[in-house]
Short mmCIF file of C-alpha atoms in Angstrom, two decimals:
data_model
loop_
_atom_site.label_atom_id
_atom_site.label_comp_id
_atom_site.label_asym_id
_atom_site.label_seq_id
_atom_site.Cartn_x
_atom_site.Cartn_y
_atom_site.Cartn_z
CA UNK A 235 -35.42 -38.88 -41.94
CA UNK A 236 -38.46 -40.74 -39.97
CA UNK A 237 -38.03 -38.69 -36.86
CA UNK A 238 -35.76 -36.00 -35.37
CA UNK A 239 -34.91 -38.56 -32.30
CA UNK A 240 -32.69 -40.99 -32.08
CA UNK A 241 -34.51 -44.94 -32.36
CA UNK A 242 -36.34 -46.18 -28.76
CA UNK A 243 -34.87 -49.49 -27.57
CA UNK A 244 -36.39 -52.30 -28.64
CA UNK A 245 -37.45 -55.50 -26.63
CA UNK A 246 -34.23 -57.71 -26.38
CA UNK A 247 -31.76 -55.42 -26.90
CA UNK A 248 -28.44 -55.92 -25.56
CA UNK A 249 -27.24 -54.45 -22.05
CA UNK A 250 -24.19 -52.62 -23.32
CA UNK A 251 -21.49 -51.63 -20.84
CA UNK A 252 -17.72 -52.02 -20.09
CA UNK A 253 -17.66 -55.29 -21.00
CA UNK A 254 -19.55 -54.59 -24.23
CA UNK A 255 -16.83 -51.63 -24.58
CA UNK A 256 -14.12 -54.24 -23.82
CA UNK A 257 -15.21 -57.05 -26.66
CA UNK A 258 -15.56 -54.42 -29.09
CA UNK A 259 -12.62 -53.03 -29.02
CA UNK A 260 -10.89 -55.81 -29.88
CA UNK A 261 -12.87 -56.09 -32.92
CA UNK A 262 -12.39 -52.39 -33.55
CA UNK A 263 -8.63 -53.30 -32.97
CA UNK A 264 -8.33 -56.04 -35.94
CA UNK A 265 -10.40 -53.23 -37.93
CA UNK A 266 -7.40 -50.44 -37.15
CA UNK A 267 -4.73 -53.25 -38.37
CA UNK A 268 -6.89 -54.05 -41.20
CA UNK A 269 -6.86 -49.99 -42.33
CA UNK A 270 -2.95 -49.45 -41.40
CA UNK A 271 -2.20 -52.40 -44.38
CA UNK A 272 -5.02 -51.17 -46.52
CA UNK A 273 -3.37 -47.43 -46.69
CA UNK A 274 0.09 -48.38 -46.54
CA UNK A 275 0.63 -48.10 -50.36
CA UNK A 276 -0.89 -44.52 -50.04
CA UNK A 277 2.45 -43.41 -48.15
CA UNK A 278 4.52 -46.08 -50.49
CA UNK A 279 2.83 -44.83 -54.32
CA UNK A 280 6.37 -43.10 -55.29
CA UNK A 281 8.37 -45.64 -54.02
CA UNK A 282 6.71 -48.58 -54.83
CA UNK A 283 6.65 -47.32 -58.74
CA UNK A 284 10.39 -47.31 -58.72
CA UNK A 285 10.55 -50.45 -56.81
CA UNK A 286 8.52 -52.02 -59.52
CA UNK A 287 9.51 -49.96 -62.59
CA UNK A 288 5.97 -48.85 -63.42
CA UNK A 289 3.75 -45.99 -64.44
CA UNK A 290 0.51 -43.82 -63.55
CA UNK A 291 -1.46 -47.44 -64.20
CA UNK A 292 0.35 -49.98 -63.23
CA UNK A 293 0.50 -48.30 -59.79
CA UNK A 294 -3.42 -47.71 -59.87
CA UNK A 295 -4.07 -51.48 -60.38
CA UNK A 296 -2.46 -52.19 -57.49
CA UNK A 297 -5.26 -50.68 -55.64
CA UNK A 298 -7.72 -51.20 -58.01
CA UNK A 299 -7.74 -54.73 -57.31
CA UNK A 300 -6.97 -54.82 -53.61
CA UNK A 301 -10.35 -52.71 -53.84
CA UNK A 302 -11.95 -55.09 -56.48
CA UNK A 303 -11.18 -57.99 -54.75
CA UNK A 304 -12.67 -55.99 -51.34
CA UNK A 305 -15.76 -54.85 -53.28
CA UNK A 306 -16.54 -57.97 -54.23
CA UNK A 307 -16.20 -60.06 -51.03
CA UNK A 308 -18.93 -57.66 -49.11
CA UNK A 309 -21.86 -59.85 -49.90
CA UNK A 310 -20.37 -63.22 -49.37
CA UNK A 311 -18.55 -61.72 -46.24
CA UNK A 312 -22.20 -60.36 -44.92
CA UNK A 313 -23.18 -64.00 -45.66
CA UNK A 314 -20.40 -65.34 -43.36
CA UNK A 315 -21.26 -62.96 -40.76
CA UNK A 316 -24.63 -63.90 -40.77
CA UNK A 317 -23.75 -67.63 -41.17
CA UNK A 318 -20.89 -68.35 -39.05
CA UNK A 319 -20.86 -65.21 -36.92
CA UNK A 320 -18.22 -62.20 -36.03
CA UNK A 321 -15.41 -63.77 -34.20
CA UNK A 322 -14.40 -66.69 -36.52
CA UNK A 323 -14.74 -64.54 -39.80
CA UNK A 324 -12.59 -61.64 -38.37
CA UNK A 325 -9.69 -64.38 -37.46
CA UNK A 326 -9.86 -65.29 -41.25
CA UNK A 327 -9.56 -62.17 -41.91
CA UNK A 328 -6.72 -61.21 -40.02
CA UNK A 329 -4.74 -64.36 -41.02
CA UNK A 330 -5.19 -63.18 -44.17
CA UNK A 331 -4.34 -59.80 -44.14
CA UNK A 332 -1.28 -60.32 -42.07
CA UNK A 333 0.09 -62.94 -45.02
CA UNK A 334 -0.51 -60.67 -47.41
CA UNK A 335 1.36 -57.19 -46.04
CA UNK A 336 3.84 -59.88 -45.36
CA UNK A 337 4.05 -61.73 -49.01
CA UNK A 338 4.05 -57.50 -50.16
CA UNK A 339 6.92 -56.93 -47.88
CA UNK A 340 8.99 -59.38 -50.21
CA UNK A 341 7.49 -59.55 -53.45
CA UNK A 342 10.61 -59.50 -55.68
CA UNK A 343 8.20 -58.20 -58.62
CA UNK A 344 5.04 -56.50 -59.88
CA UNK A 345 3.01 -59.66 -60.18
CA UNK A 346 3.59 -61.10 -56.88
CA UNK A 347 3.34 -57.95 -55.49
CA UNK A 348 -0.18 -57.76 -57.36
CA UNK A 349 -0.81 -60.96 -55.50
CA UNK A 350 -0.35 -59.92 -52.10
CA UNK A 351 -2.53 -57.29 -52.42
CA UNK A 352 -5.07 -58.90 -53.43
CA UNK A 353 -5.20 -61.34 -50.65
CA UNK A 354 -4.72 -58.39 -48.01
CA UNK A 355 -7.71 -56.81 -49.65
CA UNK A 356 -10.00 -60.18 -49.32
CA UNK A 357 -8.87 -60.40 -45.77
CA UNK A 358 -9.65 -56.53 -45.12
CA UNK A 359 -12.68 -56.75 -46.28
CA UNK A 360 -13.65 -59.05 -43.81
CA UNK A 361 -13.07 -57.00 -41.15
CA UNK A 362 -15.70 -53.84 -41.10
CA UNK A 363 -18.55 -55.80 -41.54
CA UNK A 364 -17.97 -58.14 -38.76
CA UNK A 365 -17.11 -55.11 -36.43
CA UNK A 366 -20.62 -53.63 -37.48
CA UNK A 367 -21.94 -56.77 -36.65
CA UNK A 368 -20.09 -57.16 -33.56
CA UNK A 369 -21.92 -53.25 -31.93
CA UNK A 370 -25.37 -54.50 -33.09
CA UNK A 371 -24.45 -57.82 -31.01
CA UNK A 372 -23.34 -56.12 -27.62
CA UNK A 373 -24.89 -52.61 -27.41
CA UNK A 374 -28.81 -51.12 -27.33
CA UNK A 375 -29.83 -50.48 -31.17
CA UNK A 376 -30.17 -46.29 -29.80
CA UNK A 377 -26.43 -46.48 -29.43
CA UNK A 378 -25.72 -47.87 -33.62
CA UNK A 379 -24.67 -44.64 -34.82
CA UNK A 380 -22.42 -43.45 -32.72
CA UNK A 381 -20.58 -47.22 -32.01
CA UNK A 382 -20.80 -47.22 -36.66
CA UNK A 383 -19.00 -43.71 -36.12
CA UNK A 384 -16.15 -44.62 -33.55
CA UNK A 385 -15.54 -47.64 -35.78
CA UNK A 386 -14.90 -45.41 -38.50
CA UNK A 387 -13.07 -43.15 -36.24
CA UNK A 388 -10.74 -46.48 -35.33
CA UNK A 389 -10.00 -47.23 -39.57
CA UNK A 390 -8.85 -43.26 -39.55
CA UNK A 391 -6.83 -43.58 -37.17
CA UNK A 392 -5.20 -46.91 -38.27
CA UNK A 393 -4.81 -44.48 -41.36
CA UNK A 394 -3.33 -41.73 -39.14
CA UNK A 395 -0.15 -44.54 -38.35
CA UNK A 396 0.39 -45.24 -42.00
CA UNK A 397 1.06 -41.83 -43.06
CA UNK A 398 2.77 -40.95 -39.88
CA UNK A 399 4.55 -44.07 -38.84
CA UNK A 400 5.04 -46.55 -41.54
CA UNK A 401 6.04 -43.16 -44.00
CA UNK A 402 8.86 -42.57 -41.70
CA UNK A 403 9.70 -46.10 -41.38
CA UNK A 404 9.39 -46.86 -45.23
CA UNK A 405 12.23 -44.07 -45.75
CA UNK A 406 14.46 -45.01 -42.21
CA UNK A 407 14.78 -48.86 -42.52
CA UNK A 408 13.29 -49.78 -45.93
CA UNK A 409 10.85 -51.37 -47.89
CA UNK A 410 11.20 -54.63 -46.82
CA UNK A 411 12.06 -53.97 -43.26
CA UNK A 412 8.60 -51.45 -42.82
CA UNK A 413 6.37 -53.67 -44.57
CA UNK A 414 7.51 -57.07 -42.61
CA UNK A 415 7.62 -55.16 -39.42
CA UNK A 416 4.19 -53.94 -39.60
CA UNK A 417 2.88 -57.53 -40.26
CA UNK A 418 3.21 -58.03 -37.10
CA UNK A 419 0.34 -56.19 -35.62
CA UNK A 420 -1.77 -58.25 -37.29
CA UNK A 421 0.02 -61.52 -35.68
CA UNK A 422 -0.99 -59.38 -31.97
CA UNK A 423 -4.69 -58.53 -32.87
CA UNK A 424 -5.16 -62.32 -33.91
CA UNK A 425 -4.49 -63.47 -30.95
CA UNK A 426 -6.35 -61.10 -28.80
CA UNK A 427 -9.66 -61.91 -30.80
CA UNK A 428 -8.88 -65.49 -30.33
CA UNK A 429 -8.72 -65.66 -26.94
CA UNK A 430 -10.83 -62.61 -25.64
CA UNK A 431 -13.31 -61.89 -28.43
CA UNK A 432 -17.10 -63.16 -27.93
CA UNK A 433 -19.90 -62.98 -30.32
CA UNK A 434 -22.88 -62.02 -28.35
CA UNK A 435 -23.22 -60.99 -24.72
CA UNK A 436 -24.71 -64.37 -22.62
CA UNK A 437 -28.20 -64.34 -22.68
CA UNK A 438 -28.76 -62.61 -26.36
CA UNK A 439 -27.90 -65.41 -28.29
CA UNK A 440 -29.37 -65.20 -32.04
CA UNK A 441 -32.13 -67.63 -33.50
CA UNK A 442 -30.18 -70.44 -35.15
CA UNK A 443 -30.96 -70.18 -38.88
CA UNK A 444 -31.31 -73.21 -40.88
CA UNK A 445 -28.62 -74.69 -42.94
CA UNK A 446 -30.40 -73.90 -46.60
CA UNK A 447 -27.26 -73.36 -48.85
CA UNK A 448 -27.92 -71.50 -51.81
CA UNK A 449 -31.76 -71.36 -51.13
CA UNK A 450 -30.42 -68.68 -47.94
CA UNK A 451 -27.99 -67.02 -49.52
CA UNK A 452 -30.29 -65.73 -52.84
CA UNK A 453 -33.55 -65.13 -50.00
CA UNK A 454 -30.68 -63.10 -47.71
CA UNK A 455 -29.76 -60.96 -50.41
CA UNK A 456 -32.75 -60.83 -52.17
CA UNK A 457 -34.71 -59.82 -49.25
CA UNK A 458 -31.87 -57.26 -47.96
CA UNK A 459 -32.10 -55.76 -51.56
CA UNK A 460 -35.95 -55.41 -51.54
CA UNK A 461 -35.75 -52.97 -48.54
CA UNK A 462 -35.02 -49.44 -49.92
CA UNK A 463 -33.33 -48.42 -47.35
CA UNK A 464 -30.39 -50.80 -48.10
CA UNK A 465 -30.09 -49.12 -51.71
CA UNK A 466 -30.34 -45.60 -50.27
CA UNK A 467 -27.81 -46.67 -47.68
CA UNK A 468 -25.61 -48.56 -50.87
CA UNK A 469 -25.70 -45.14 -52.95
CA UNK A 470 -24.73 -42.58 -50.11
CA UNK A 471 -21.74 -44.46 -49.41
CA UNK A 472 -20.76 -44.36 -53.05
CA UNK A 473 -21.05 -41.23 -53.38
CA UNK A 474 -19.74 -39.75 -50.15
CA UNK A 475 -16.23 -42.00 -49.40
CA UNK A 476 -14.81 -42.10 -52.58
CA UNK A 477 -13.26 -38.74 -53.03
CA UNK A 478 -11.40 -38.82 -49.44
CA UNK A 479 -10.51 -42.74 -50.56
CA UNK A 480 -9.01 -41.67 -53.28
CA UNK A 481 -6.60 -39.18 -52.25
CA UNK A 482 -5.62 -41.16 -49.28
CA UNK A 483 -5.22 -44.64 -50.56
CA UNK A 484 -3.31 -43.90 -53.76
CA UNK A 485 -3.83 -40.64 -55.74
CA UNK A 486 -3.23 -37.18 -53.29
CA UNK A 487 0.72 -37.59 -52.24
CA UNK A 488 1.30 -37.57 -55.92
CA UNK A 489 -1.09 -34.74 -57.14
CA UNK A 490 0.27 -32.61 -54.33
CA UNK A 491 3.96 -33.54 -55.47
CA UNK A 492 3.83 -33.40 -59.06
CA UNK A 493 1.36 -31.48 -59.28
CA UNK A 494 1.19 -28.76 -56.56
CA UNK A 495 5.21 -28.93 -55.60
CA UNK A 496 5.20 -29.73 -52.26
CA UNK A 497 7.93 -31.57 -50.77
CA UNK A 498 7.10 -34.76 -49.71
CA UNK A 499 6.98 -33.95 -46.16
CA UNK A 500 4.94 -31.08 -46.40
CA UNK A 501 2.00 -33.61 -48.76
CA UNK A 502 2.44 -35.60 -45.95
CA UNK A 503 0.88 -33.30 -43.44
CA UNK A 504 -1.96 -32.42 -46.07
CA UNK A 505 -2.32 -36.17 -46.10
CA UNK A 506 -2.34 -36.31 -41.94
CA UNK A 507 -4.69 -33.13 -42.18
CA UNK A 508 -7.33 -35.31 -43.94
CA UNK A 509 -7.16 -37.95 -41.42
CA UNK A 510 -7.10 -35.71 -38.41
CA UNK A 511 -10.42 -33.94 -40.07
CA UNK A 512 -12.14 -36.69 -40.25
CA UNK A 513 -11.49 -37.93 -36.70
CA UNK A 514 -12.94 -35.02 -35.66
CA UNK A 515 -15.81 -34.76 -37.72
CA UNK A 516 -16.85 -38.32 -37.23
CA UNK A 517 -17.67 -37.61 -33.42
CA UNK A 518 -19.56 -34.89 -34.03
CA UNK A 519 -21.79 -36.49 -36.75
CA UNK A 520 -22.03 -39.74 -34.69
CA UNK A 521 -23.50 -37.45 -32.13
CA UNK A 522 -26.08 -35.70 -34.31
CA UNK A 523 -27.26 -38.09 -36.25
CA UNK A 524 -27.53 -40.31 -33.05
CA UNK A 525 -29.80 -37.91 -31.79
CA UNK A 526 -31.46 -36.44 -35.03
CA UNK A 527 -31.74 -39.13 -37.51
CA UNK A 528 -34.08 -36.46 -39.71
CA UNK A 529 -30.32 -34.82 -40.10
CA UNK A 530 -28.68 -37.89 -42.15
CA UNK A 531 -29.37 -37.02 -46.01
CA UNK A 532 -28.90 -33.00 -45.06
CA UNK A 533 -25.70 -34.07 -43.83
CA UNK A 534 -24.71 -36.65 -46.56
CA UNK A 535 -25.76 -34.45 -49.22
CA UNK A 536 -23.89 -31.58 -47.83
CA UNK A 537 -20.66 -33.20 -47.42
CA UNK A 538 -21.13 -34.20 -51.07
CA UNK A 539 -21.99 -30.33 -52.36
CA UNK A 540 -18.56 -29.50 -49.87
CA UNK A 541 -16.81 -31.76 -51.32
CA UNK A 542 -17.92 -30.84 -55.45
CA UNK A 543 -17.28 -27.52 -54.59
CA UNK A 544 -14.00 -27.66 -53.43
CA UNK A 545 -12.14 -29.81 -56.21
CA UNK A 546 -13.58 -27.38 -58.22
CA UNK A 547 -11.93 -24.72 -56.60
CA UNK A 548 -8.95 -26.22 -56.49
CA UNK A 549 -8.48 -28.05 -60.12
CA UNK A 550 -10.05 -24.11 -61.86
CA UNK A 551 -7.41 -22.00 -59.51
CA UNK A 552 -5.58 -20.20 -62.32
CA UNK A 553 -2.08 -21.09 -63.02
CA UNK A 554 -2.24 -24.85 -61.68
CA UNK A 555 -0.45 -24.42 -58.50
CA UNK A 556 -3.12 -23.40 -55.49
CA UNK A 557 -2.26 -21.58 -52.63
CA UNK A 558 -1.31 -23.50 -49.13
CA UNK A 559 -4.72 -22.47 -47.54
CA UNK A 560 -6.92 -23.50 -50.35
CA UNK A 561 -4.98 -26.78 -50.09
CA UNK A 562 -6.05 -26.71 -46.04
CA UNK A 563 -9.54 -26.09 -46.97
CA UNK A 564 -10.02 -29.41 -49.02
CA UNK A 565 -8.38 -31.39 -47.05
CA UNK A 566 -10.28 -30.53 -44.16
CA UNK A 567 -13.63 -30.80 -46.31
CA UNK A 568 -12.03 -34.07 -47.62
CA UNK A 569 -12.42 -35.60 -43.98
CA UNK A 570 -15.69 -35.77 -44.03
CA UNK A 571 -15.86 -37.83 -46.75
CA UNK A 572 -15.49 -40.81 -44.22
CA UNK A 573 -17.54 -40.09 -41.75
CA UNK A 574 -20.44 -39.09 -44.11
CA UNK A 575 -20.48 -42.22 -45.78
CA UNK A 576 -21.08 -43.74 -42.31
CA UNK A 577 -24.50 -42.73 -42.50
CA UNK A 578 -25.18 -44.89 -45.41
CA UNK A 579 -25.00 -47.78 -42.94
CA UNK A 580 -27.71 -45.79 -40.45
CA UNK A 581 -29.95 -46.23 -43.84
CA UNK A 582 -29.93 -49.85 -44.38
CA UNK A 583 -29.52 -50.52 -40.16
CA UNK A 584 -33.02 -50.09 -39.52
CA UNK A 585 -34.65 -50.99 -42.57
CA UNK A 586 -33.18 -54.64 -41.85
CA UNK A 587 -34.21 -57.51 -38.80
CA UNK A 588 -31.12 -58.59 -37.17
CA UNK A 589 -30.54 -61.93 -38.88
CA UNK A 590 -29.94 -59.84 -42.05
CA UNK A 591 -27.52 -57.11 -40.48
CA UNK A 592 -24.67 -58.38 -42.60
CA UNK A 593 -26.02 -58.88 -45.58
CA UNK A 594 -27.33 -55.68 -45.29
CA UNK A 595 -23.84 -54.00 -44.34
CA UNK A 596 -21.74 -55.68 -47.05
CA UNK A 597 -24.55 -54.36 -49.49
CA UNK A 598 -24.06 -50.82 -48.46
CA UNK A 599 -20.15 -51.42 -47.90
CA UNK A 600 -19.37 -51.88 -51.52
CA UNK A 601 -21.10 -48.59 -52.35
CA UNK A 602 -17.68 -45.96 -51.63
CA UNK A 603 -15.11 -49.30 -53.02
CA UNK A 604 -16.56 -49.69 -56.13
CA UNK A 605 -16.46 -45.91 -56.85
CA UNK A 606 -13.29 -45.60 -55.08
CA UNK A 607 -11.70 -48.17 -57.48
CA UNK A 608 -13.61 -47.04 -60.60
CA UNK A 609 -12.39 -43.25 -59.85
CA UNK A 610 -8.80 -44.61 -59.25
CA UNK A 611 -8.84 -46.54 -62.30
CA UNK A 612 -10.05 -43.26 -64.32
CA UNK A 613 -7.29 -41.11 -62.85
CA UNK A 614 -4.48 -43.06 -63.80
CA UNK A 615 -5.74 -43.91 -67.18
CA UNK A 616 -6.58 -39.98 -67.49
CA UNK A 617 -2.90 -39.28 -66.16
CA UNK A 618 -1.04 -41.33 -68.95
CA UNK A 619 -3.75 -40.38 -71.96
CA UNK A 620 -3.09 -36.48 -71.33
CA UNK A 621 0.43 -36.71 -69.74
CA UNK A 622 -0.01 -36.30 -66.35
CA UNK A 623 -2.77 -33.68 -66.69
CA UNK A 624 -4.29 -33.72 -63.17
CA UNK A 625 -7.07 -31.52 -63.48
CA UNK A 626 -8.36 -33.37 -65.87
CA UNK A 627 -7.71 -36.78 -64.35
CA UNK A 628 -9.61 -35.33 -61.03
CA UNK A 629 -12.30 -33.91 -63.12
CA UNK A 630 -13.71 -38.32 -63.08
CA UNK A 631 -14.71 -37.13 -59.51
CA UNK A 632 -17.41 -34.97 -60.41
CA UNK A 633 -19.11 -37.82 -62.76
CA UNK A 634 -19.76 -40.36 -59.99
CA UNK A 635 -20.79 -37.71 -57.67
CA UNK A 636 -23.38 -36.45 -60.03
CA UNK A 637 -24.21 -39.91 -60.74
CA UNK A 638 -24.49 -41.14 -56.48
CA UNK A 639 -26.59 -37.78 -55.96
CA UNK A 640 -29.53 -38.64 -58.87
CA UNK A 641 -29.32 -42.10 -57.11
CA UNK A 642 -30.13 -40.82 -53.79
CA UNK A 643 -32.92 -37.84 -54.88
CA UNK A 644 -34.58 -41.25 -56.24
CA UNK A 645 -34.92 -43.76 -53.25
CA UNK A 646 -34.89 -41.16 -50.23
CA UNK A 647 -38.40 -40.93 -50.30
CA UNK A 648 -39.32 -44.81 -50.47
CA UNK A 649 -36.89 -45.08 -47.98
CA UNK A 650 -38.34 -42.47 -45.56
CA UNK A 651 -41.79 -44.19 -46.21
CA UNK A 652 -40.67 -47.51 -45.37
CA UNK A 653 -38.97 -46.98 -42.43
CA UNK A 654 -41.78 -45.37 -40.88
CA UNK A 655 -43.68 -48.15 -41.42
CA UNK A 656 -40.89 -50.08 -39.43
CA UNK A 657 -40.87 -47.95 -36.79
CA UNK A 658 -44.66 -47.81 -36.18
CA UNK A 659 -44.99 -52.00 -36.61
CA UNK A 660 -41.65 -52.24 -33.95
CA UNK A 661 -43.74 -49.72 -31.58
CA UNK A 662 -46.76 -51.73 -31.86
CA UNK A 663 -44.86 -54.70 -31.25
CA UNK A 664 -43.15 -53.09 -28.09
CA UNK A 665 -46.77 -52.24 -26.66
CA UNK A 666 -47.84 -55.85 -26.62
CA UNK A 667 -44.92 -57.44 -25.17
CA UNK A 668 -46.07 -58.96 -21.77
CA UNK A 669 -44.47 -57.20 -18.77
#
């Protein structure tokens, strides 16, 4: 927005490297566990409402309130991060989201079943923050959106397994059997963070911050909040993941199903499509807006027009039942829902000192959960009020969108302002440093 380059390094910043490459990946790792769990029920929405004996939503809730409880963890988890640092809050994490794939694996009903996800989801959310936290720790600040990008890449492809893998494995062994036996990656990535995983690089230790209790937390998030770059950040993310979220997590294998006709094999490559899309597009918008930060909202907004125009396409196509290649088209325009909401983070990085980075992230993180899980919430209640009437049920996308875009037209130019003034106080800062 500022400028058309990419941000200069700044006077302590971290060396980067292989071993910077090495640390991070295990972080990235716990992240790619973390997403495989988190998307499993998208492969498992059919089965798991016969498992259960429940409708359009009953099945929602389930990931309505692994989202809810995610949502609402961001701010205490940027807390933690900023508090207790990355490595000990990612092992909670993945203890956590191992026990509860595991306790879903053999819930014997709906309720404990409910329960399980709901502690997977606190344990996920701990786990993209602290890998955010984790490239700002070990690599130069010029490098932040492309490492935010690959991150992102890492969650899609942890996605990529669960349609691919654990959908074959949910229909060759069984429920029980898929879900138990994927529990276990999260028992490996534990205890590669524990014994490999490092905080900070030697020599770049952060400031120790006093111990102020709820004095730090209210100034952290107050102060985090104040910066409009962390709103701006907050609202592209709601307005750009959500749709992508949505159709992956719970809603697209049945739409294409019920709706559409496929087999389930076939929605399952639609599903893969998405993934694969955004995989790809997430390197190449890592890229540009690593070297053109002036391209950000052009490419946020864009993705969000792309996006608009294509479920309308799709849900006005006379008859109900779209053709295969209009069904290619949105999913590929659907994968870059992900990678587009990774800019929102590129917002609220620079706007924020690094003591705050957390904070900052889990602000902007519960942007694209909140309207993932309102939107899933809609759908399902749309689905049983009109009788399984998806074109009207999808229709809820186009209110949040409208409502994320007014958002955005109304902070991007505070934001642009302030961060200028950043930029031009960090410069004059760099030009007094003694050699």
């Amino acid at each position: 927005m500022s400028s058309s380059s990419s941000p200069a390094s700044l006077p302590g910043d971290p060396p980067g490297g292989r071993r910077a490459v090495a640390v991070w990946s295990i972080g990235v790792a716990v992240y790619f566990v973390a997403v495989i769990f988190r998307t499993s029920l998208g492969v498992a929405g059919l089965d798991a409402a016969d498992r259960f004996h429940v409708g359009a939503s009953a099945l929602s809730t389930f990931s309505i309130l692994q989202l809810l409880v995610y949502a609402g963890m961001q701010i205490p988890v940027g807390l933690l991060v900023d508090r207790l640092g990355t490595k000990k809050v990612l092992a909670i994490g993945a203890v956590l989201f191992t026990a509860g794939q595991l306790g879903f694996a053999f819930s014997p009903s709906y309720g404990t079943a409910l329960a399980s996800r709901a502690l997977l989801g606190c344990g996920d959310a701990m786990t993209f923050i602290s890998v955010l936290r984790l490239g700002t720790r070990w690599f130069p600040a010029r490098r932040g959106p492309l490492v935010a990008q690959l991150a992102g890449l890492a969650g899609m492809a942890g996605n990529l397994v669960s349609t691919l893998v654990l959908a074959r494995l949910l229909h060759g062994v069984g429920w029980t059997a898929a879900f138990a036996g994927s529990a276990l990656a999260g028992a490996v990535v534990l205890v590669l963070l524990v014994l490999f995983l490092k905080d900070h690089p030697e020599g770049h230790e952060p400031e120790p911050l006093p111990h102020l209790g709820a004095a730090y937390v209210r100034r952290q998030i107050a102060a985090a909040w104040r910066e409009p770059g962390t709103r701006l950040g907050l609202w592209v993310h709601f307005t750009t993941q959500f749709p992508a979220m949505v159709f992956l997590l719970l809603w697209g294998l049945p739409f294409l199903v019920e709706a559409q006709g496929l087999s389930r094999a076939d929605a399952g490559e639609l599903l893969t499509l998405v993934v694969v899309s955004n995989m790809a597009v997430g390197l190449v918008y890592g890229q540009i807006v690593a070297r053109h930060h002036a391209a950000r909202l052009p490419l946020a907004l864009g993705t969000v027009a792309a996006t608009s125009v294509m479920w309308a396409v799709t849900l006005a196509y006379p008859g109900g039942r779209v053709p295969m290649w209009l069904l290619v088209v949105l999913c590929l325009v659907l994968g870059a829902c992900g990678p587009a909401s990774m800019i929102g983070f590129d917002f609220a990085r620079p706007a924020n000192p690094a003591e705050r980075q957390g904070t900052a992230s889990g602000i902007t993180n519960m942007g694209g959960f909140v309207a993932s899980m309102t939107t899933l919430f809609a759908i399902g209640v749309l689905l049983d009020a009109t009788g399984d009437d998806y074109r009207i049920a999808f229709s809820a996308v186009f209110v949040l969108q409208a409502l994320g875009v007014s958002q955005i037209l109304r902070l991007r130019k505070r934001a642009a302002r302030r961060e200028r003034e950043r930029l031009v106080a960090s410069r004059v800062e760099t030009v007094h440093v003694p050699a």
